[in-house]
Amino acid sequence: QTCYKRQHKLEDKPLKAVDNLLPCQFYLPVPNQGWVSDITGIRTYEGGLSAATMLNLFLRRIVGWSIDDIMGKY
């Protein structure tokens, strides 16, 4: 099974991708063996926000999140 791997760029220069330590294995039978995270931009009338989440694969729940304007405007 092949997982999708997005190629990111910064100012037209490719960024080094981090190795995937959980190759498409999104169900884990034991706790504390795997987490996944994502970050996304949110546009508001007052500027841009960044939202980050952390998902525990065993519990299938979000165990941490944060919203901030640290990434600047979108």
CSV table of C-alpha atoms in Angstrom, one decimal, residues 8-39:
chain,number,residue,atom,x,y,z
A,8,HIS,CA,6.2,21.2,-0.1
A,9,LYS,CA,8.0,24.2,-1.4
A,10,LEU,CA,9.2,27.4,0.2
A,11,GLU,CA,10.0,30.3,-2.2
A,12,ASP,CA,10.1,27.8,-5.1
A,13,LYS,CA,12.7,25.6,-3.3
A,14,PRO,CA,11.7,22.1,-2.3
A,15,LEU,CA,11.7,21.3,1.4
A,16,LYS,CA,13.0,18.0,2.7
A,17,ALA,CA,10.2,15.7,3.7
A,18,VAL,CA,10.3,13.9,7.0
A,19,ASP,CA,10.3,10.1,6.8
A,20,ASN,CA,7.0,8.3,7.5
A,21,LEU,CA,7.5,6.1,10.5
A,22,LEU,CA,4.0,4.6,10.2
A,23,PRO,CA,3.7,3.6,6.6
A,24,CYS,CA,-0.1,3.6,6.2
A,25,GLN,CA,-0.6,1.9,9.5
A,26,PHE,CA,-3.4,4.0,11.0
A,27,TYR,CA,-4.8,1.3,13.4
A,28,LEU,CA,-2.6,0.4,16.3
A,29,PRO,CA,-3.6,-2.4,18.8
A,30,VAL,CA,-1.6,-1.0,21.7
A,31,PRO,CA,-1.6,2.5,23.3
A,32,ASN,CA,1.2,5.1,23.0
A,33,GLN,CA,2.7,3.7,19.8
A,34,GLY,CA,1.6,6.3,17.3
A,35,TRP,CA,0.3,9.8,16.8
A,36,VAL,CA,-0.4,11.8,13.8
A,37,SER,CA,-0.6,15.6,13.5
A,38,ASP,CA,-1.7,18.2,11.0
A,39,ILE,CA,-1.6,22.0,10.7
